[in-house]
Coordinates of C-alpha atoms in Angstrom, one line a residue:
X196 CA 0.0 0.0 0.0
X197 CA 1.4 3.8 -0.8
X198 CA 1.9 5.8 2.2
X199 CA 1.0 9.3 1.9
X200 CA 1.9 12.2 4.2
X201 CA -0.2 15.2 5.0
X202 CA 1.5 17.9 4.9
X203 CA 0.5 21.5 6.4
X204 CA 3.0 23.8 8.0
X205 CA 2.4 28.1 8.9
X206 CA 5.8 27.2 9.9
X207 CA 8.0 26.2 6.6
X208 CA 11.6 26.3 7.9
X209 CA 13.1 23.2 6.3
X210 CA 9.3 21.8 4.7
X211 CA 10.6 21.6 1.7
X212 CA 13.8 19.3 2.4
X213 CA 11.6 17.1 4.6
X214 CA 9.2 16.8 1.8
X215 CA 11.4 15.9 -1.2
X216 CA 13.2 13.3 1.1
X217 CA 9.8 11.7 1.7
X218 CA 8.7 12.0 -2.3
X219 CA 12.2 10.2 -3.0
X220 CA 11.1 7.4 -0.7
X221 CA 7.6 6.8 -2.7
X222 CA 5.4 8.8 0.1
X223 CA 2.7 11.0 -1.8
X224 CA 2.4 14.0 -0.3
X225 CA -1.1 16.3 0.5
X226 CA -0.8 19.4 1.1
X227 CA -3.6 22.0 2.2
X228 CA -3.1 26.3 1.4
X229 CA 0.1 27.8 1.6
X230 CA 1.8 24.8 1.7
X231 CA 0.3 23.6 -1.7
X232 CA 1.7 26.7 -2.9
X233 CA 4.9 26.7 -1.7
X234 CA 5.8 23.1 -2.6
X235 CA 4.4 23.4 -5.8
X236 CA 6.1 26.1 -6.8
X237 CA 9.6 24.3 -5.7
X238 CA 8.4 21.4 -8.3
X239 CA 7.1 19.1 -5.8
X240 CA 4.2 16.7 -7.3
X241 CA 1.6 17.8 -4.4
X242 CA -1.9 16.5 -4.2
X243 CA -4.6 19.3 -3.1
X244 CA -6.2 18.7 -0.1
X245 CA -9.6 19.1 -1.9
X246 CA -9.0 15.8 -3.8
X247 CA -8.7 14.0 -1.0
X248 CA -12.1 15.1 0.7
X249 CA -13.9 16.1 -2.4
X250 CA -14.9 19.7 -1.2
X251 CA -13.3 22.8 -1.6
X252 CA -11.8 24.8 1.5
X253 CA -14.6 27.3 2.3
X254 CA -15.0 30.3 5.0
X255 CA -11.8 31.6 4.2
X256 CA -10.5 28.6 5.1
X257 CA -11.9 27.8 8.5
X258 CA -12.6 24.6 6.9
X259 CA -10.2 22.3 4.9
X260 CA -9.4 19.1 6.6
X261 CA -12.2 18.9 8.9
X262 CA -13.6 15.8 6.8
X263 CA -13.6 11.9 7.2
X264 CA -11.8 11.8 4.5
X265 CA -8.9 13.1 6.2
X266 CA -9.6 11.9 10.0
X267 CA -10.5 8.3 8.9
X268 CA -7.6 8.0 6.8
X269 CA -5.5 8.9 9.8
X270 CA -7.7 7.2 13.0
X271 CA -8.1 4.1 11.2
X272 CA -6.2 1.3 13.3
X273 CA -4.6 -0.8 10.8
X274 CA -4.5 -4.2 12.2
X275 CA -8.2 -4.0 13.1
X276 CA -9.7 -5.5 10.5
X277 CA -13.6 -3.8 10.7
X278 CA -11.5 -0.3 10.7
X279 CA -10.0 -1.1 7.5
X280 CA -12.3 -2.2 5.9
X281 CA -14.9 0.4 6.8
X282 CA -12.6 3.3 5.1
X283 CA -12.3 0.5 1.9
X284 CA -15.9 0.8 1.6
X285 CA -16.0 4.3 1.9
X286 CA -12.7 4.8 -0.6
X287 CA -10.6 6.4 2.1
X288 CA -7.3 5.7 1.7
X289 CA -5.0 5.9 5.0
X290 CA -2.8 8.6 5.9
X291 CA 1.0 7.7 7.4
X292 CA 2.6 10.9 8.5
X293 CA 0.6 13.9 9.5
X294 CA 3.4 17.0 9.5
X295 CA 1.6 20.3 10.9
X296 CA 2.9 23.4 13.0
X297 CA 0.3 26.1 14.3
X298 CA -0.6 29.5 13.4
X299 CA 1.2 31.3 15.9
X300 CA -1.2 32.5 18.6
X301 CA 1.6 32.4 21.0
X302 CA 3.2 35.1 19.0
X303 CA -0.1 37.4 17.8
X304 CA -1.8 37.4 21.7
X305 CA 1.0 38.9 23.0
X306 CA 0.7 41.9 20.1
X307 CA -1.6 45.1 19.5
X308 CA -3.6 43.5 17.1
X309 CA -7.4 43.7 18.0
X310 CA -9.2 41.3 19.6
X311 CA -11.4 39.6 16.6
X312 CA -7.9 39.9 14.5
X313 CA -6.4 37.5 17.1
X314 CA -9.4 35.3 17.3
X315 CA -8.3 34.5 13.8
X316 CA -4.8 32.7 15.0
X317 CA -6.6 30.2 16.9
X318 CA -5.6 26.9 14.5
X319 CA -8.5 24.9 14.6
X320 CA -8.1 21.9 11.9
X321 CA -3.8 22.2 12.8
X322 CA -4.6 21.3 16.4
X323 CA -7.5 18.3 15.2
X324 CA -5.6 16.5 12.8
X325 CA -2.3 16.5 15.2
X326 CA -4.6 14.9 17.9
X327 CA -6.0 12.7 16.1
X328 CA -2.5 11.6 14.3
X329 CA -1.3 11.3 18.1
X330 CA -3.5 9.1 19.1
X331 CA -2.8 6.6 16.3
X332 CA 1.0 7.1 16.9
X333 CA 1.4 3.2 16.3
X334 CA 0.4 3.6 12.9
X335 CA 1.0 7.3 11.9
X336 CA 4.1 9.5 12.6
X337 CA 3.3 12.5 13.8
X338 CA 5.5 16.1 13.6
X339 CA 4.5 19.2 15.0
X340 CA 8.0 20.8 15.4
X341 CA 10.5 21.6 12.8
X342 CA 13.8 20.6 14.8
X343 CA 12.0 16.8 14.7
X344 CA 12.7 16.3 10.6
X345 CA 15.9 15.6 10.5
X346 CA 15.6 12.7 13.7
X347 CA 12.5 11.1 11.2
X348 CA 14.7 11.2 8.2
X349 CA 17.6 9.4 10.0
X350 CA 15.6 6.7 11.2
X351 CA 13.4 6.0 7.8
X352 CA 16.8 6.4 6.1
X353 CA 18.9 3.8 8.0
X354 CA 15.8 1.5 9.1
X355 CA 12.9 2.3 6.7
X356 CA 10.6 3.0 9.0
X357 CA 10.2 5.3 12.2
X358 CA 10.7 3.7 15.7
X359 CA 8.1 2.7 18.1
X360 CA 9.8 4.7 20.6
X361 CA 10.2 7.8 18.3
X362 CA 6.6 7.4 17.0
X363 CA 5.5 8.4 20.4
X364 CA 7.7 11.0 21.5
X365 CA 6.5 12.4 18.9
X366 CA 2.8 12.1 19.9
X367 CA 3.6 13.3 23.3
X368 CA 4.9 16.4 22.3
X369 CA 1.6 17.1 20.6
X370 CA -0.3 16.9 23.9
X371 CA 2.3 18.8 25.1
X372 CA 1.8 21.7 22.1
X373 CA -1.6 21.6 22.6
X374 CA -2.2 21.1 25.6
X375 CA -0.4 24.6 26.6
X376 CA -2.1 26.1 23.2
X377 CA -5.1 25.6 24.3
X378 CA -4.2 26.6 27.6
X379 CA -2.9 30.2 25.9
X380 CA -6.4 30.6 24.3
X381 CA -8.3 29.6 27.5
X382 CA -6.9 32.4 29.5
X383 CA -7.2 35.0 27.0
X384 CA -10.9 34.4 26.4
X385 CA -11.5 34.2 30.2
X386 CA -9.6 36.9 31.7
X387 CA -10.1 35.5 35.1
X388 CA -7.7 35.6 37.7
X389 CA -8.8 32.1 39.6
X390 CA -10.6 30.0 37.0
X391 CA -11.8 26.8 37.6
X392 CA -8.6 25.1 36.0
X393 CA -5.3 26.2 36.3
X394 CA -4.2 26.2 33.0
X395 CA -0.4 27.9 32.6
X396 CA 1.4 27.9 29.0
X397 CA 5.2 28.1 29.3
X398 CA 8.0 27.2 26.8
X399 CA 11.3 25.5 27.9
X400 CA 14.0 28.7 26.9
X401 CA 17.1 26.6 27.9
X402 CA 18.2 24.0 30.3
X403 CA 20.2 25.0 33.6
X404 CA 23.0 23.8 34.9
X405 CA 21.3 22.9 37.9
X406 CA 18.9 23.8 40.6
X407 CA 19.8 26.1 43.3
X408 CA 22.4 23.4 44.5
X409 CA 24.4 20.9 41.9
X410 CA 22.1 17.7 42.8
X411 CA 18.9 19.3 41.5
X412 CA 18.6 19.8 37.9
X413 CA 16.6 22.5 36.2
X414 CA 15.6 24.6 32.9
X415 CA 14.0 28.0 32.1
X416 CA 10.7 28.6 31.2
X417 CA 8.7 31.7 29.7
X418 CA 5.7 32.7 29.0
X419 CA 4.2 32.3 25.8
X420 CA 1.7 35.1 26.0
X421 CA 3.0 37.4 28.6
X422 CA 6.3 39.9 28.1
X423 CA 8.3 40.4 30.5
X424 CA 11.3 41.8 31.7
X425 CA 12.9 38.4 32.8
X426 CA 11.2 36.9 29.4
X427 CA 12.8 39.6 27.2
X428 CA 16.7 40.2 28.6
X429 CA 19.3 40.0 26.2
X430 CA 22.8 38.6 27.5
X431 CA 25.6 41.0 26.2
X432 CA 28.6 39.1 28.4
X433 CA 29.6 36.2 30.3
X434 CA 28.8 32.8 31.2
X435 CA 25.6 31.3 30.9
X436 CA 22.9 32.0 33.8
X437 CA 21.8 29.5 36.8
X438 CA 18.7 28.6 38.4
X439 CA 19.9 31.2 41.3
X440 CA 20.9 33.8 39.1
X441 CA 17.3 34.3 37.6
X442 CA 15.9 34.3 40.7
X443 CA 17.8 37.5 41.9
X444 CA 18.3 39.2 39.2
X445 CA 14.5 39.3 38.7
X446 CA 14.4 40.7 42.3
X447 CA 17.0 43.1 41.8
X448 CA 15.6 44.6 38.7
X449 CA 12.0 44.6 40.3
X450 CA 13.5 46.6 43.2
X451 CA 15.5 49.4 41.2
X452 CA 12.2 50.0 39.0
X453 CA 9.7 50.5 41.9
X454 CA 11.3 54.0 41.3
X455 CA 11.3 57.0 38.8
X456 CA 14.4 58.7 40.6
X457 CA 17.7 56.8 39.6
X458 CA 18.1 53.8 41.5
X459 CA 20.6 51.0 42.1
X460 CA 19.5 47.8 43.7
X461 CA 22.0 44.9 44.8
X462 CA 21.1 41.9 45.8
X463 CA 22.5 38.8 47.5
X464 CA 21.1 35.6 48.0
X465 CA 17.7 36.8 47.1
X466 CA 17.4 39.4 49.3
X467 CA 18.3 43.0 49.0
X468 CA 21.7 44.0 50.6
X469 CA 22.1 47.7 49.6
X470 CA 19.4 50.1 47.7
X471 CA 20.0 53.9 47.1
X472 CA 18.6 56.5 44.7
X473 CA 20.7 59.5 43.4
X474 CA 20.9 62.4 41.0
X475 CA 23.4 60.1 39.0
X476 CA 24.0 56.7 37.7
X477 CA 27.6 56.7 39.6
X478 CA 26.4 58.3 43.1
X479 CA 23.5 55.8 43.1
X480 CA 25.9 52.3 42.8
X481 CA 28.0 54.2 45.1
X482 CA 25.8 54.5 47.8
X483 CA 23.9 51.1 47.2
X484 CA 27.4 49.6 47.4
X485 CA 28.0 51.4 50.6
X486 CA 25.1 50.1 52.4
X487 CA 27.0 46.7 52.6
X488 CA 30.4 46.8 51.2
X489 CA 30.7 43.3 52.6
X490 CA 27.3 41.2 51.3
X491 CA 27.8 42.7 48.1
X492 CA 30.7 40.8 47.0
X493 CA 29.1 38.2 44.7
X494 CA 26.0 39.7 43.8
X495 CA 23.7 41.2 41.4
X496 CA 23.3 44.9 40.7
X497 CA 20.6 46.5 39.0
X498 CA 20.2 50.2 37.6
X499 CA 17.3 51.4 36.4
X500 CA 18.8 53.8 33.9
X501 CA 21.8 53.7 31.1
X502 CA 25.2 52.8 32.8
X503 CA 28.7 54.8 31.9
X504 CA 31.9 54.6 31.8
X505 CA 32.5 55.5 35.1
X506 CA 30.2 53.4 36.4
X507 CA 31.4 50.4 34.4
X508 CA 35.0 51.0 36.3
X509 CA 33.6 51.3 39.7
X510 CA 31.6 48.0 38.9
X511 CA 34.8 46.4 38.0
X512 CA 36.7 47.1 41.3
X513 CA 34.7 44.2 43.0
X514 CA 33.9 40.3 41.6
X515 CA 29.8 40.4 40.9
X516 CA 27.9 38.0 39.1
X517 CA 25.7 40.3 36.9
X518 CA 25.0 43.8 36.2
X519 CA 21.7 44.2 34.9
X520 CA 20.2 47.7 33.2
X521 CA 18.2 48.9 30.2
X522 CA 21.5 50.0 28.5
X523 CA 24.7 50.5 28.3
X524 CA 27.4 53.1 26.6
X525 CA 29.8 51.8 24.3
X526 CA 32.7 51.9 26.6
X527 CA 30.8 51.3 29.6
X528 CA 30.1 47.4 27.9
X529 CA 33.6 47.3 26.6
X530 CA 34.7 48.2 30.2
X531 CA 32.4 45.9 31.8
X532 CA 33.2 42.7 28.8
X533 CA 37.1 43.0 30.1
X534 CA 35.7 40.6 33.0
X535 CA 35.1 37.7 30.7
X536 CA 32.6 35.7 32.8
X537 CA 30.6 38.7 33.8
X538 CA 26.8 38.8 33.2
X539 CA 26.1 41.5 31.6
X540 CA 22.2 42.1 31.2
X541 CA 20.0 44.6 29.1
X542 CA 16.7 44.7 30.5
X543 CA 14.4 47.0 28.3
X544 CA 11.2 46.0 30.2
X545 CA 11.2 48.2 33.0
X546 CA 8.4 47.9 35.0
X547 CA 6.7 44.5 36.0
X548 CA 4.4 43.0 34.1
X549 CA 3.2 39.8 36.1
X550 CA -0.4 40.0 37.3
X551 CA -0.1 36.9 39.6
X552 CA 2.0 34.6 41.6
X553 CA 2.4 31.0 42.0
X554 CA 3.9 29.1 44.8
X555 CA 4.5 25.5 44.6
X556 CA 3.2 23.0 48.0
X557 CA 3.2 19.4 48.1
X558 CA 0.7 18.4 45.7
X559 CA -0.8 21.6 44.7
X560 CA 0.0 25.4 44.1
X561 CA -1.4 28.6 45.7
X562 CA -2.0 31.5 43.2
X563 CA -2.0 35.6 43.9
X564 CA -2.2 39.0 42.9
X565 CA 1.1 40.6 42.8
X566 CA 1.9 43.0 45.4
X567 CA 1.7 45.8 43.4
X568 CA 0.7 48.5 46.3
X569 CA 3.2 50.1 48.7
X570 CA 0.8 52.7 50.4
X571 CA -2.4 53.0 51.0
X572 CA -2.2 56.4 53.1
X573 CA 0.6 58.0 54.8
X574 CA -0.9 59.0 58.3
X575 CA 1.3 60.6 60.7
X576 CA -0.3 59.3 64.2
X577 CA 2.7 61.0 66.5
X578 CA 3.2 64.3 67.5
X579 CA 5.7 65.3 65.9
X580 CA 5.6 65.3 62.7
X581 CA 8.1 63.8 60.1
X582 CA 10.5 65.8 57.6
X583 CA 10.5 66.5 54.2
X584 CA 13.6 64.0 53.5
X585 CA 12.1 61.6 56.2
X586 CA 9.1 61.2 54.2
X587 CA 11.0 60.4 51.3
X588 CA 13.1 57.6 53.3
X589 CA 10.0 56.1 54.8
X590 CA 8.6 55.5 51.6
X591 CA 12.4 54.4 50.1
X592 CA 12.2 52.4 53.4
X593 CA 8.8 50.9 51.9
X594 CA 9.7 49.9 48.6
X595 CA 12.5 48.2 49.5
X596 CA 10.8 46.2 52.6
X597 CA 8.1 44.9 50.0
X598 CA 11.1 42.6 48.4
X599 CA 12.6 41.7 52.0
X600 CA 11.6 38.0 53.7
X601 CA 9.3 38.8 56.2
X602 CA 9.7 39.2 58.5
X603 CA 11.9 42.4 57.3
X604 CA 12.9 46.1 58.7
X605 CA 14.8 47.9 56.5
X606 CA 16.8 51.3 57.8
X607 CA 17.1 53.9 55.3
X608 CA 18.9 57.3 55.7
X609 CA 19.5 59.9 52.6
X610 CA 18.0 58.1 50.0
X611 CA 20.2 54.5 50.7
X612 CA 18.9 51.4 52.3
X613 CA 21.3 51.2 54.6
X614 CA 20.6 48.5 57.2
X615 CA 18.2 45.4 56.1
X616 CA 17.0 43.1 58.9
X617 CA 15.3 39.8 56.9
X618 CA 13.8 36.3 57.4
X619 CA 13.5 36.6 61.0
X620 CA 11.3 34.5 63.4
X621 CA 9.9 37.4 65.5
X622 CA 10.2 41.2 64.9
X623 CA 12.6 42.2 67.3
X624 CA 15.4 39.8 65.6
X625 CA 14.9 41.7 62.0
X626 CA 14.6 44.8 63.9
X627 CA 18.2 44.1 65.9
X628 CA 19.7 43.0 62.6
X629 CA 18.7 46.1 60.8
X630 CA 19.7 48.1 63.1
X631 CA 23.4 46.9 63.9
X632 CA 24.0 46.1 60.3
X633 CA 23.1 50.2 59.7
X634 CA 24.7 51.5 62.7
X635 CA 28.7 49.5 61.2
X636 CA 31.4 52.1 62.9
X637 CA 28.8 55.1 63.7
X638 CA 28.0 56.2 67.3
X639 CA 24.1 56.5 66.3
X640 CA 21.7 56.3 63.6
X641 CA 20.2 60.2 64.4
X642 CA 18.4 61.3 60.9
X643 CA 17.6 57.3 60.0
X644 CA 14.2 55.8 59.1
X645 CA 13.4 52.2 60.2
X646 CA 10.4 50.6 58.2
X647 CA 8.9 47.6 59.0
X648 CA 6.4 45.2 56.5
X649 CA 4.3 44.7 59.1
X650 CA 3.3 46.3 62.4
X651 CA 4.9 46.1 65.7
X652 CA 3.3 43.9 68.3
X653 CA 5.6 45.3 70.7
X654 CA 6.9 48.2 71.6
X655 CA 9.8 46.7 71.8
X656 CA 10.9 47.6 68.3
X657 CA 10.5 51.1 69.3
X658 CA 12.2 51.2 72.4
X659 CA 15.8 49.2 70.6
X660 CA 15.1 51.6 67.3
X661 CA 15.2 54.6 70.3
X662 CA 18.4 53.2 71.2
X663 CA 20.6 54.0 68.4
X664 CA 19.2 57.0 67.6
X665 CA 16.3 56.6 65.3
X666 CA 13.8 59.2 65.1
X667 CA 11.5 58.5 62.2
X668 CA 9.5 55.1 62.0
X669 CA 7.1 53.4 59.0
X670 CA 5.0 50.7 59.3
X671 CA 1.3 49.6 58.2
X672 CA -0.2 49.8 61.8
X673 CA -3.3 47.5 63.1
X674 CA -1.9 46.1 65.8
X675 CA -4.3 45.6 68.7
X676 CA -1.3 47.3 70.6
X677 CA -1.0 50.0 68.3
X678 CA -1.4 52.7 71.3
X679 CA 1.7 51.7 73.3
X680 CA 4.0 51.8 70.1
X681 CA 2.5 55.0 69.4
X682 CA 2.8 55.9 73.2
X683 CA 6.5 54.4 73.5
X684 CA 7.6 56.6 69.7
X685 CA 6.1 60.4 71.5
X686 CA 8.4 59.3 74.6
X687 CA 11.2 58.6 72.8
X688 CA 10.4 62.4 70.7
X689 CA 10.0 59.9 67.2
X690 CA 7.9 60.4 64.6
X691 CA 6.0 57.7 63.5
X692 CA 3.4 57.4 60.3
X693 CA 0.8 54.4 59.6
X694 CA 0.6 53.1 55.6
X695 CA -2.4 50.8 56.1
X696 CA -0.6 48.2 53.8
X697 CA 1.1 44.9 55.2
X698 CA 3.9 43.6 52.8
X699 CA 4.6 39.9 54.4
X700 CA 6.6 38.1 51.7
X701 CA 7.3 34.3 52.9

């Protein structure tokens, strides 16, 4: 019996070789569209689709392949005997390869077409006939995926026929196309934050070294609807990225864009170790890298705005792991590229784009809004009142505690997170930490701001903040004890304000 291939591709990188090596090995091909064209015109012998089912393609067309022609041709199990000879009987003849890629919905969602022009790149008959060739993988090979020709050649070449085992890869990675195709579709049509199914559609951009430790392997995944910033980075220097890596450079470059001043963010370890903001790219590393001279070492650093020469030489006096920012001056990246394994990042998505967050349990996964609120209200509830530049530290002081394990104080003086207490078990830790990681050779901390993600149940935070001099303090009040941390901040002569908004990150 001839074996014929259908053949219909949006997709044509390397159609053409693939087809001619299957016309040289007797296999008539049927082609649908496009396709037809295109391997016609390159002197292929190419049946029409239409001859096959008897019908011509109709509403614009929507409908080509949707016909028994095709689908029993392909479903037909060949060593069941009633199958066979039902499509006899009804002259269908049985289709052995089934080679189809997908408009690109992926692609079109994600642009500013309008929405009944993007209705149009849902692939109705591409995603049919690839099921329905997956499901009779024994008998029909199935490609949805250009990189998969030359394996199919190789194996017909040397053994005349495609392996069992390759035959269902191959339908596997059709469920796996479709499944996160549909998957694409169903969330734009519902727009719904919690549907009934969680249905996620990511694409594998590379394999990882490994996990965050050399026993746990891992690979990069993006979205393949959604920009984003850690979707759309281009590497400009140095070796390729780990599992860790991602992690904080996504944090630091998060951090330095919950600004419009000039900002520098560096993290460590996934957790910020020194933030500043400045009147200049230079002044802001400077004083970030000043918060902690020490935890810096090793880290990423993040500016939110086109990096200079000068900056790229004061980057250079210590070992980092990436510097990450929308741009970079031609000496400034020929300064930077001298360090031959550093990562050097352009980011040109600035702000961030996800709507929601997923966290991973033990046989589930919880889903959220991003925290994409800092304040709700600034309400001073001391009597005395805070400063011009205090007000600016305490919300500084805010930004930054949003991104710090909870739970988190964060001392800022002068525009520079100087101090960052994180992941502690009760309050008072974090707010010791903070405090004697700010304070380093000084006799006090007069002028500082301490902000906290959460309110104090104490006024014990108060009291050790009084301590070393603090005079200004930020947190989102509602403690049932509120009154005696407001009481304890008017003995000490502080200034403290309310925001009304808890930023717990666990």
């Amino acid at each position: 019996m001839k074996k014929r291939a259908l053949i219909s591709v949006f997709d044509k990188t390397g159609i053409l070789e693939f087809a001619q090596f299957l016309n040289q090995k007797g296999v008539e091909i049927i082609s649908t569209g496009g396709t037809y064209k295109f391997l016609k015109e390159n002197g292929l012998s190419v049946i029409d689709v239409s001859e096959v089912t008897n019908f011509k393609e109709m509403l614009d067309g929507r409908v080509k392949t949707l016909h028994p022609n095709i689908h029993g041709g392909i479903l037909a199990i060949r060593d069941n005997r009633e199958h066979m000879d039902t499509i006899a009987k009804e002259g269908i003849e049985t289709i052995d390869y089934v080679v189809v890629n997908l408009y690109p919905f992926f692609r079109e969602v994600q642009t500013d077409k309008t929405f009944d022009e993007k209705i149009e790149f849902i692939d109705i008959g591409g995603p049919t006939m690839l099921r329905s060739a997956a499901k009779s993988f024994k008998d029909v090979t199935v490609i949805c995926e250009t990189e998969d020709y030359e394996k199919v050649m190789e194996e017909i070449e040397n053994n005349g026929e495609v392996s069992f085992e390759t035959k269902k890869r191959l339908a596997g990675k059709v469920f796996n196309l479709t499944s996160a195709y549909d998957a694409a579709i169903s969330n734009f049509l519902l727009e719904e934050e919690y549907p009934k199914y969680l249905n996620v559609s990511y694409e594998k951009k590379f394999d990882l070294r490994y996990g965050e430790n050399p026993h746990q392997s891992s690979a990069y995944y993006v979205s393949t609807t959604e920009n984003g910033s850690m979707k759309d980075f281009v590497q400009l220097n140095g070796k390729e990225l780990s599992f860790n890596n991602i992690r904080d450079m996504d944090i630091a470059w998060k951090v330095a864009n919950e600004f419009d001043e000039i900002a520098c963010c560096a993290v460590k370890h996934s957790t910020p170790c020194g933030v500043a903001v400045a009147d200049d790219v230079f002044t802001a590393y400077k004083k970030a890298h000043d918060c902690d001279s020490v935890s810096i070492f090793g880290g990423i650093v993040a500016i939110n705005r086109e990096i200079d020469a000068k900056t790229a030489q004061e980057l250079n006096k210590i070992f980092l792991e990436i510097v990450i920012a929308p741009a970079f001056t031609d000496e400034a990246l020929e300064i930077l590229k001298s360090k031959k394994n550093l990562r050097v990042i352009k980011c040109e998505v600035a702000k961030p784009q996800d709507k929601v967050e997923y966290v991973k349990v033990d046989g589930g996964i919880l889903v959220q809004q991003t925290n994409q609120k800092i304040i709700d209200n600034m309400e001073v509830v001391t009597k005395k009142q805070p400063t011009e530049q205090e007000l600016k530290d305490m919300e500084l002081g805010m930004k930054v505690v949003k991104h710090v394990k909870s739970n988190a104080i964060v001392v800022v003086k002068d525009g520079a997170a100087t101090g960052v207490g994180t992941g502690q078990t009760n309050r008072i830790w974090a707010t010791q930490h903070a405090l004697e990681h700010a304070k380093g050779d000084l006799d006090s901390l007069e002028g500082a701001v301490l902000a906290s993600d959460a309110f104090f149940p104490f006024r014990d935070c108060v009291d050790e903040a009084a301590k070393y001099g603090i005079k200004a303090l930020v947190q989102p009040g509602g403690s049932i004890r509120d009154k005696e941390s407001i009481e304890a901040a008017d003995e000490h002569g502080m200034t403290m304000v309310f925001t009304g908004i808890r930023h717990f990150k666990h």
